[in-house]
């Protein structure tokens, strides 16, 4: 199945919009939330959504006691075959949480080893996400990077907030990279949509339907199959 990465600044609508994705045969979606942003969904109708809180990266605490960890939650959700879409919210926070937990665990004398372990864990997750019998959405915060354009001009590029060492790996392995944008509707309410066409100053792509933009619910729907 397919995988996607959607991103925006904090508070820009990643949780609200990622959970709008359409269900299919199984009729349910799962949100694995590490950053407590699921609280906002109390203001929205998501009848087909299950929510689990992610608290740990490691399956044992520093005393050796077993604990529920992200990898077990993700794998159990896949194996259950209950969900059309699994949403990991959010990978920027999951990275930070993992580093803190690994450093606190005492497993590594050198902090660089902790970073390397998480780099490898994130890359395995993203690779696995495209090889399952359900679709996977990863969310992330956004940040800006200073770049030099082919013309020699300096510019700011908007990217998912991930370490540079794994940014291209993650964005290259998913099928869609989408930036959340908002336009004002005629009635004055916000209308969110995804930008899925990249440019030098914005990370984005769409391997599913080569769209410039799409609606959040249709992220995995080819143009001819939109409802």
XYZ file of N, CA, C and O in Angstrom, residues 50-194:
580
model
N -9.836 5.390 15.882
C -9.334 4.958 17.193
C -8.073 5.760 17.498
O -7.302 6.090 16.586
N -7.860 6.060 18.774
C -6.698 6.861 19.185
C -5.920 6.109 20.258
O -6.504 5.628 21.237
N -4.609 6.009 20.056
C -3.719 5.463 21.073
C -2.620 6.476 21.361
O -2.083 7.088 20.435
N -2.282 6.624 22.620
C -1.199 7.526 23.025
C 0.130 6.772 23.007
O 0.217 5.651 23.514
N 1.125 7.388 22.418
C 2.473 6.812 22.375
C 3.318 7.497 23.448
O 3.480 8.719 23.431
N 3.870 6.704 24.353
C 4.648 7.263 25.462
C 6.104 6.825 25.459
O 6.940 7.461 26.115
N 6.402 5.740 24.740
C 7.755 5.184 24.832
C 8.257 4.703 23.478
O 7.481 4.214 22.648
N 9.570 4.824 23.276
C 10.263 4.278 22.113
C 10.840 2.903 22.442
O 10.861 2.010 21.599
N 11.299 2.735 23.674
C 11.915 1.476 24.110
C 10.870 0.562 24.735
O 9.913 1.033 25.362
N 11.075 -0.752 24.605
C 10.104 -1.699 25.164
C 10.371 -2.042 26.624
O 9.603 -2.795 27.235
N 11.473 -1.509 27.183
C 11.749 -1.680 28.610
C 12.275 -0.369 29.176
O 12.991 0.367 28.479
N 11.931 -0.070 30.430
C 12.478 1.132 31.045
C 13.897 0.856 31.522
O 14.436 -0.249 31.328
N 14.524 1.844 32.129
C 15.950 1.686 32.477
C 16.190 0.674 33.597
O 17.337 0.283 33.839
N 15.114 0.225 34.271
C 15.256 -0.816 35.289
C 14.957 -2.204 34.725
O 15.026 -3.198 35.447
N 14.597 -2.259 33.429
C 14.325 -3.546 32.791
C 12.864 -3.956 32.800
O 12.527 -5.053 32.333
N 11.993 -3.099 33.317
C 10.554 -3.419 33.361
C 9.938 -3.179 31.985
O 10.172 -2.136 31.364
N 9.146 -4.140 31.519
C 8.520 -4.030 30.201
C 7.524 -2.870 30.172
O 6.855 -2.579 31.168
N 7.458 -2.197 29.036
C 6.516 -1.097 28.856
C 6.039 -1.080 27.408
O 6.727 -1.539 26.493
N 4.833 -0.561 27.226
C 4.271 -0.482 25.874
C 5.045 0.563 25.092
O 5.195 1.698 25.522
N 5.553 0.172 23.925
C 6.369 1.089 23.144
C 5.751 1.306 21.765
O 4.890 0.533 21.317
N 6.227 2.333 21.081
C 5.681 2.690 19.779
C 5.724 1.532 18.796
O 4.753 1.262 18.087
N 6.852 0.844 18.714
C 7.015 -0.219 17.722
C 5.993 -1.330 17.928
O 5.416 -1.855 16.961
N 5.738 -1.692 19.201
C 4.744 -2.725 19.489
C 3.338 -2.239 19.116
O 2.532 -3.010 18.577
N 3.045 -0.973 19.405
C 1.735 -0.430 19.065
C 1.527 -0.416 17.551
O 0.454 -0.785 17.053
N 2.543 0.003 16.827
C 2.446 0.064 15.369
C 2.291 -1.339 14.785
O 1.389 -1.594 13.964
N 3.140 -2.258 15.197
C 3.095 -3.619 14.660
C 1.776 -4.312 15.012
O 1.208 -5.040 14.180
N 1.286 -4.106 16.234
C 0.016 -4.721 16.635
C -1.140 -4.196 15.798
O -2.047 -4.954 15.423
N -1.102 -2.896 15.485
C -2.157 -2.312 14.661
C -2.143 -2.897 13.265
O -3.199 -3.206 12.686
N -0.945 -3.074 12.709
C -0.832 -3.669 11.375
C -1.347 -5.111 11.396
O -2.147 -5.524 10.540
N -0.898 -5.876 12.367
C -1.256 -7.293 12.443
C -2.741 -7.503 12.722
O -3.305 -8.539 12.330
N -3.388 -6.547 13.359
C -4.810 -6.675 13.669
C -5.692 -6.649 12.420
O -6.816 -7.135 12.440
N -5.180 -6.035 11.348
C -5.919 -5.874 10.087
C -7.263 -5.166 10.298
O -8.227 -5.389 9.562
N -7.310 -4.282 11.296
C -8.536 -3.525 11.586
C -8.583 -2.194 10.858
O -9.657 -1.600 10.730
N -7.417 -1.709 10.377
C -7.347 -0.315 9.948
C -6.968 -0.165 8.480
O -6.078 -0.845 7.964
N -7.673 0.750 7.814
C -7.307 1.139 6.453
C -6.105 2.066 6.453
O -5.274 2.020 5.549
N -6.027 2.946 7.463
C -4.961 3.942 7.555
C -4.438 4.004 8.984
O -5.228 4.086 9.933
N -3.122 3.974 9.128
C -2.479 4.195 10.423
C -1.752 5.531 10.332
O -0.942 5.748 9.426
N -2.052 6.430 11.264
C -1.501 7.790 11.253
C -0.548 7.931 12.436
O -0.952 7.747 13.589
N 0.706 8.223 12.149
C 1.723 8.418 13.190
C 1.915 9.918 13.375
O 2.443 10.603 12.504
N 1.490 10.430 14.517
C 1.436 11.866 14.772
C 2.223 12.187 16.054
O 1.721 11.935 17.143
N 3.400 12.743 16.043
C 4.063 13.109 14.815
C 5.516 12.665 14.871
O 6.084 12.516 15.949
N 6.114 12.503 13.715
C 7.443 11.895 13.637
C 8.534 12.844 14.143
O 9.580 12.403 14.616
N 8.295 14.150 14.069
C 9.261 15.113 14.635
C 9.348 14.942 16.149
O 10.428 14.887 16.738
N 8.179 14.857 16.787
C 8.143 14.679 18.236
C 8.615 13.287 18.630
O 9.305 13.121 19.640
N 8.263 12.284 17.831
C 8.685 10.920 18.118
C 10.210 10.820 18.118
O 10.800 10.141 18.962
N 10.852 11.520 17.200
C 12.313 11.535 17.170
C 12.864 12.141 18.460
O 13.755 11.560 19.102
N 12.338 13.306 18.857
C 12.820 13.964 20.074
C 12.584 13.092 21.305
O 13.458 12.966 22.172
N 11.388 12.495 21.400
C 11.056 11.634 22.535
C 12.004 10.447 22.614
O 12.466 10.061 23.699
N 12.323 9.882 21.451
C 13.196 8.712 21.404
C 14.602 9.034 21.888
O 15.203 8.264 22.650
N 15.133 10.158 21.442
C 16.480 10.566 21.861
C 16.537 10.774 23.368
O 17.458 10.297 24.058
N 15.543 11.451 23.913
C 15.506 11.692 25.362
C 15.449 10.378 26.131
O 16.146 10.190 27.138
N 14.623 9.446 25.661
C 14.472 8.177 26.362
C 15.748 7.330 26.259
O 16.160 6.697 27.242
N 16.367 7.320 25.091
C 17.596 6.548 24.929
C 18.725 7.109 25.788
O 19.489 6.354 26.404
N 18.843 8.425 25.836
C 19.888 9.024 26.673
C 19.644 8.724 28.148
O 20.580 8.461 28.908
N 18.372 8.740 28.548
C 18.028 8.481 29.947
C 18.194 7.004 30.312
O 18.364 6.665 31.477
N 18.168 6.129 29.306
C 18.227 4.688 29.570
C 19.603 4.223 30.029
O 19.732 3.151 30.622
N 20.634 5.005 29.710
C 21.983 4.598 30.055
C 22.561 3.545 29.131
O 23.614 2.966 29.421
N 21.891 3.276 28.010
C 22.365 2.248 27.082
C 23.640 2.660 26.351
O 24.414 1.812 25.920
N 23.838 3.967 26.199
C 24.958 4.443 25.391
C 25.835 5.390 26.192
O 25.343 6.308 26.852
N 27.131 5.179 26.121
C 28.073 6.102 26.737
C 28.257 7.345 25.875
O 28.545 8.431 26.372
N 28.112 7.163 24.588
C 28.284 8.246 23.627
C 26.911 8.621 23.074
O 26.224 7.779 22.477
N 26.498 9.886 23.252
C 25.188 10.333 22.788
C 24.994 10.161 21.300
O 23.865 9.999 20.826
N 26.099 10.157 20.545
C 25.986 9.988 19.097
C 25.429 8.616 18.738
O 24.768 8.448 17.704
N 25.672 7.628 19.598
C 25.132 6.292 19.352
C 23.615 6.288 19.480
O 22.921 5.571 18.752
N 23.093 7.083 20.409
C 21.638 7.187 20.561
C 21.016 7.780 19.305
O 19.994 7.288 18.809
N 21.632 8.838 18.801
C 21.115 9.457 17.572
C 21.144 8.457 16.420
O 20.176 8.353 15.654
N 22.235 7.714 16.291
C 22.350 6.749 15.191
C 21.288 5.672 15.310
O 20.709 5.242 14.300
N 21.017 5.227 16.526
C 19.998 4.192 16.738
C 18.619 4.688 16.314
O 17.842 3.949 15.695
N 18.309 5.948 16.625
C 17.003 6.488 16.244
C 16.940 6.755 14.746
O 15.905 6.523 14.110
N 18.035 7.254 14.177
C 18.072 7.421 12.715
C 17.685 6.106 12.031
O 16.840 6.076 11.121
N 18.302 5.015 12.460
C 18.052 3.719 11.836
C 16.622 3.250 12.096
O 15.974 2.683 11.212
N 16.118 3.514 13.302
C 14.749 3.120 13.630
C 13.724 3.854 12.785
O 12.748 3.259 12.306
N 13.917 5.147 12.570
C 12.996 5.936 11.743
C 13.052 5.465 10.292
O 12.018 5.320 9.627
N 14.259 5.202 9.792
C 14.376 4.750 8.402
C 13.714 3.384 8.212
O 13.065 3.143 7.183
N 13.840 2.489 9.183
C 13.167 1.193 9.087
C 11.652 1.370 9.098
O 10.931 0.691 8.351
N 11.170 2.271 9.943
C 9.730 2.531 10.014
C 9.190 3.011 8.674
O 8.172 2.514 8.182
N 9.868 3.978 8.070
C 9.385 4.553 6.810
C 9.448 3.524 5.690
O 8.545 3.449 4.847
N 10.484 2.714 5.673
C 10.583 1.665 4.651
C 9.451 0.645 4.830
O 8.811 0.212 3.864
N 9.197 0.256 6.074
C 8.128 -0.696 6.357
C 6.759 -0.131 5.979
O 5.887 -0.868 5.494
N 6.573 1.168 6.167
C 5.267 1.796 5.941
C 4.768 1.612 4.514
O 3.554 1.583 4.284
N 5.661 1.486 3.563
C 5.255 1.311 2.179
C 5.085 -0.131 1.755
O 4.805 -0.399 0.579
N 5.231 -1.066 2.696
C 5.200 -2.489 2.359
C 4.103 -3.243 3.102
O 4.150 -4.462 3.221
N 3.101 -2.511 3.582
C 2.046 -3.105 4.406
C 0.751 -3.268 3.620
O 0.638 -2.813 2.483
N -0.250 -3.898 4.250
C -1.550 -4.035 3.605
C -2.529 -2.946 4.068
O -3.740 -3.096 3.961
N -1.969 -1.855 4.589
C -2.753 -0.663 4.915
C -1.907 0.551 4.538
O -0.705 0.427 4.308
N -2.539 1.701 4.458
C -1.806 2.931 4.164
C -1.320 3.564 5.464
O -1.921 3.387 6.533
N -0.231 4.314 5.374
C 0.365 4.954 6.557
C 0.597 6.434 6.264
O 1.141 6.791 5.211
N 0.159 7.269 7.192
C 0.439 8.705 7.135
C 1.349 9.065 8.301
O 1.035 8.754 9.455
N 2.457 9.699 8.010
C 3.336 10.279 9.024
C 3.103 11.780 9.024
O 3.002 12.387 7.957
N 3.010 12.382 10.190
C 2.927 13.838 10.256
C 4.216 14.387 10.852
O 4.953 13.670 11.532
N 4.481 15.653 10.586
C 5.696 16.291 11.111
C 5.466 17.784 11.229
O 4.588 18.354 10.557
N 6.238 18.404 12.097
C 6.281 19.855 12.125
C 7.121 20.345 10.942
O 7.795 19.554 10.287
N 7.068 21.622 10.677
C 7.834 22.221 9.579
C 8.936 23.107 10.139
O 8.848 23.625 11.263
N 9.980 23.283 9.352
C 11.034 24.231 9.663
C 11.570 24.810 8.362
O 11.223 24.338 7.266
N 12.402 25.838 8.473
C 12.976 26.477 7.288
C 14.481 26.269 7.266
O 15.144 26.319 8.304
N 14.992 26.022 6.054
C 16.429 25.840 5.856
C 16.945 26.883 4.874
O 16.266 27.216 3.900
N 18.119 27.375 5.156
C 18.776 28.300 4.227
C 19.375 27.495 3.077
O 20.099 26.520 3.306
N 19.039 27.855 1.831
C 19.566 27.148 0.671
C 20.099 28.158 -0.352
O 19.808 29.354 -0.268
N 20.862 27.651 -1.296
C 21.334 28.446 -2.423
C 20.701 27.874 -3.688
O 20.878 26.692 -4.010
N 19.952 28.682 -4.412
C 19.290 28.255 -5.636
C 20.310 28.089 -6.768
O 21.422 28.616 -6.680
N 19.953 27.368 -7.837
C 20.868 27.219 -8.976
C 21.318 28.560 -9.565
O 22.387 28.643 -10.176
N 20.511 29.615 -9.357
C 20.868 30.948 -9.854
C 21.926 31.621 -8.990
O 22.443 32.680 -9.351
N 22.227 31.007 -7.840
C 23.157 31.616 -6.906
C 22.485 32.435 -5.822
O 23.141 32.870 -4.875
N 21.174 32.635 -5.953
C 20.438 33.389 -4.937
C 20.245 32.551 -3.680
O 20.077 31.330 -3.746
N 20.226 33.221 -2.545
C 19.915 32.549 -1.292
C 18.410 32.583 -1.065
O 17.736 33.539 -1.432
N 17.890 31.511 -0.470
C 16.451 31.426 -0.218
C 16.206 30.552 0.995
O 17.106 29.874 1.495
N 14.963 30.568 1.460
C 14.533 29.702 2.554
C 13.685 28.569 1.973
O 12.791 28.806 1.169
N 13.991 27.346 2.363
C 13.184 26.202 1.928
C 12.410 25.650 3.114
O 12.970 25.429 4.184
N 11.114 25.426 2.921
C 10.272 24.831 3.954
C 10.379 23.321 3.839
O 10.165 22.753 2.762
N 10.706 22.655 4.947
C 10.881 21.207 4.954
C 10.230 20.607 6.193
O 9.982 21.307 7.181
N 9.968 19.300 6.181
C 9.579 18.630 7.424
C 10.702 18.761 8.449
O 11.885 18.747 8.092
N 10.325 18.876 9.699
C 11.315 19.014 10.762
C 11.871 17.643 11.126
O 11.349 16.931 11.974
N 12.951 17.299 10.443
C 13.671 16.054 10.675
C 15.158 16.326 10.520
O 15.545 17.252 9.796
N 16.020 15.540 11.151
C 17.453 15.743 10.969
C 17.840 15.607 9.502
O 17.314 14.752 8.780
N 18.779 16.438 9.057
C 19.206 16.404 7.660
C 19.724 15.032 7.249
O 19.605 14.638 6.086
N 20.283 14.284 8.198
C 20.852 12.977 7.878
C 19.796 11.987 7.394
O 20.137 11.009 6.708
N 18.542 12.192 7.767
C 17.501 11.245 7.353
C 16.374 11.914 6.570
O 15.455 11.230 6.125
N 16.444 13.227 6.375
C 15.354 13.937 5.701
C 15.103 13.388 4.301
O 13.960 13.082 3.929
N 16.138 13.238 3.498
C 15.958 12.734 2.142
C 15.526 11.273 2.133
O 14.754 10.858 1.259
N 16.009 10.482 3.089
C 15.578 9.086 3.176
C 14.069 9.002 3.396
O 13.367 8.245 2.725
N 13.575 9.788 4.364
C 12.155 9.749 4.690
C 11.314 10.260 3.527
O 10.362 9.611 3.084
N 11.669 11.434 3.008
C 10.884 12.024 1.921
C 10.987 11.198 0.637
O 10.048 11.167 -0.162
N 12.112 10.527 0.447
C 12.272 9.718 -0.751
C 11.495 8.421 -0.709
O 11.035 7.933 -1.747
N 11.288 7.852 0.483
C 10.634 6.554 0.592
C 9.109 6.650 0.605
O 8.434 5.692 0.209
N 8.550 7.759 1.081
C 7.088 7.876 1.066
C 6.608 8.231 -0.338
O 7.352 8.761 -1.151
N 5.347 7.934 -0.612
C 4.775 8.198 -1.936
C 4.271 9.623 -2.105
O 4.215 10.141 -3.224
N 3.875 10.237 -0.999
C 3.376 11.611 -1.041
C 4.035 12.412 0.070
O 4.104 11.953 1.212
N 4.543 13.590 -0.276
C 4.970 14.575 0.717
C 4.092 15.796 0.500
O 4.066 16.360 -0.593
N 3.340 16.179 1.526
C 2.344 17.238 1.364
C 2.496 18.296 2.446
O 2.648 17.973 3.633
N 2.442 19.541 2.021
C 2.475 20.678 2.954
C 1.039 21.170 3.152
O 0.309 21.376 2.179
N 0.652 21.353 4.389
C -0.715 21.784 4.682
C -0.829 23.293 4.498
O -0.086 24.061 5.117
N -1.761 23.698 3.655
C -2.024 25.116 3.422
C -3.487 25.397 3.719
O -4.309 24.483 3.817
N -3.822 26.660 3.849
C -5.196 27.023 4.188
C -5.645 28.197 3.339
O -4.872 29.117 3.071
N -6.873 28.128 2.892
C -7.506 29.226 2.159
C -8.820 29.558 2.851
O -9.444 28.688 3.465
N -9.234 30.793 2.752
C -10.486 31.209 3.377
C -11.661 30.917 2.445
O -11.678 31.329 1.290
N -12.633 30.195 2.950
C -13.833 29.887 2.188
C -14.723 31.128 2.072
O -14.556 32.099 2.833
N -15.697 31.122 1.132
C -16.615 32.267 0.991
C -17.345 32.626 2.283
O -17.673 33.800 2.508
N -17.582 31.617 3.146
C -18.286 31.908 4.402
C -17.347 32.384 5.503
O -17.761 32.587 6.647
N -16.057 32.544 5.171
C -15.091 33.055 6.142
C -14.396 32.011 6.967
O -13.489 32.333 7.745
N -14.758 30.739 6.821
C -14.124 29.666 7.576
C -12.881 29.166 6.831
O -12.792 29.302 5.605
N -11.925 28.577 7.553
C -10.708 28.088 6.890
C -10.973 26.820 6.093
O -11.757 25.956 6.515
N -10.340 26.705 4.953
C -10.417 25.496 4.146
C -9.021 24.944 3.931
O -8.214 25.532 3.204
N -8.721 23.828 4.570
C -7.385 23.242 4.467
C -7.246 22.384 3.214
O -8.191 21.721 2.782
N -6.062 22.378 2.659
C -5.749 21.498 1.541
C -4.262 21.214 1.560
O -3.488 21.881 2.262
N -3.845 20.218 0.781
C -2.444 19.833 0.722
C -1.799 20.353 -0.559
O -2.365 20.203 -1.645
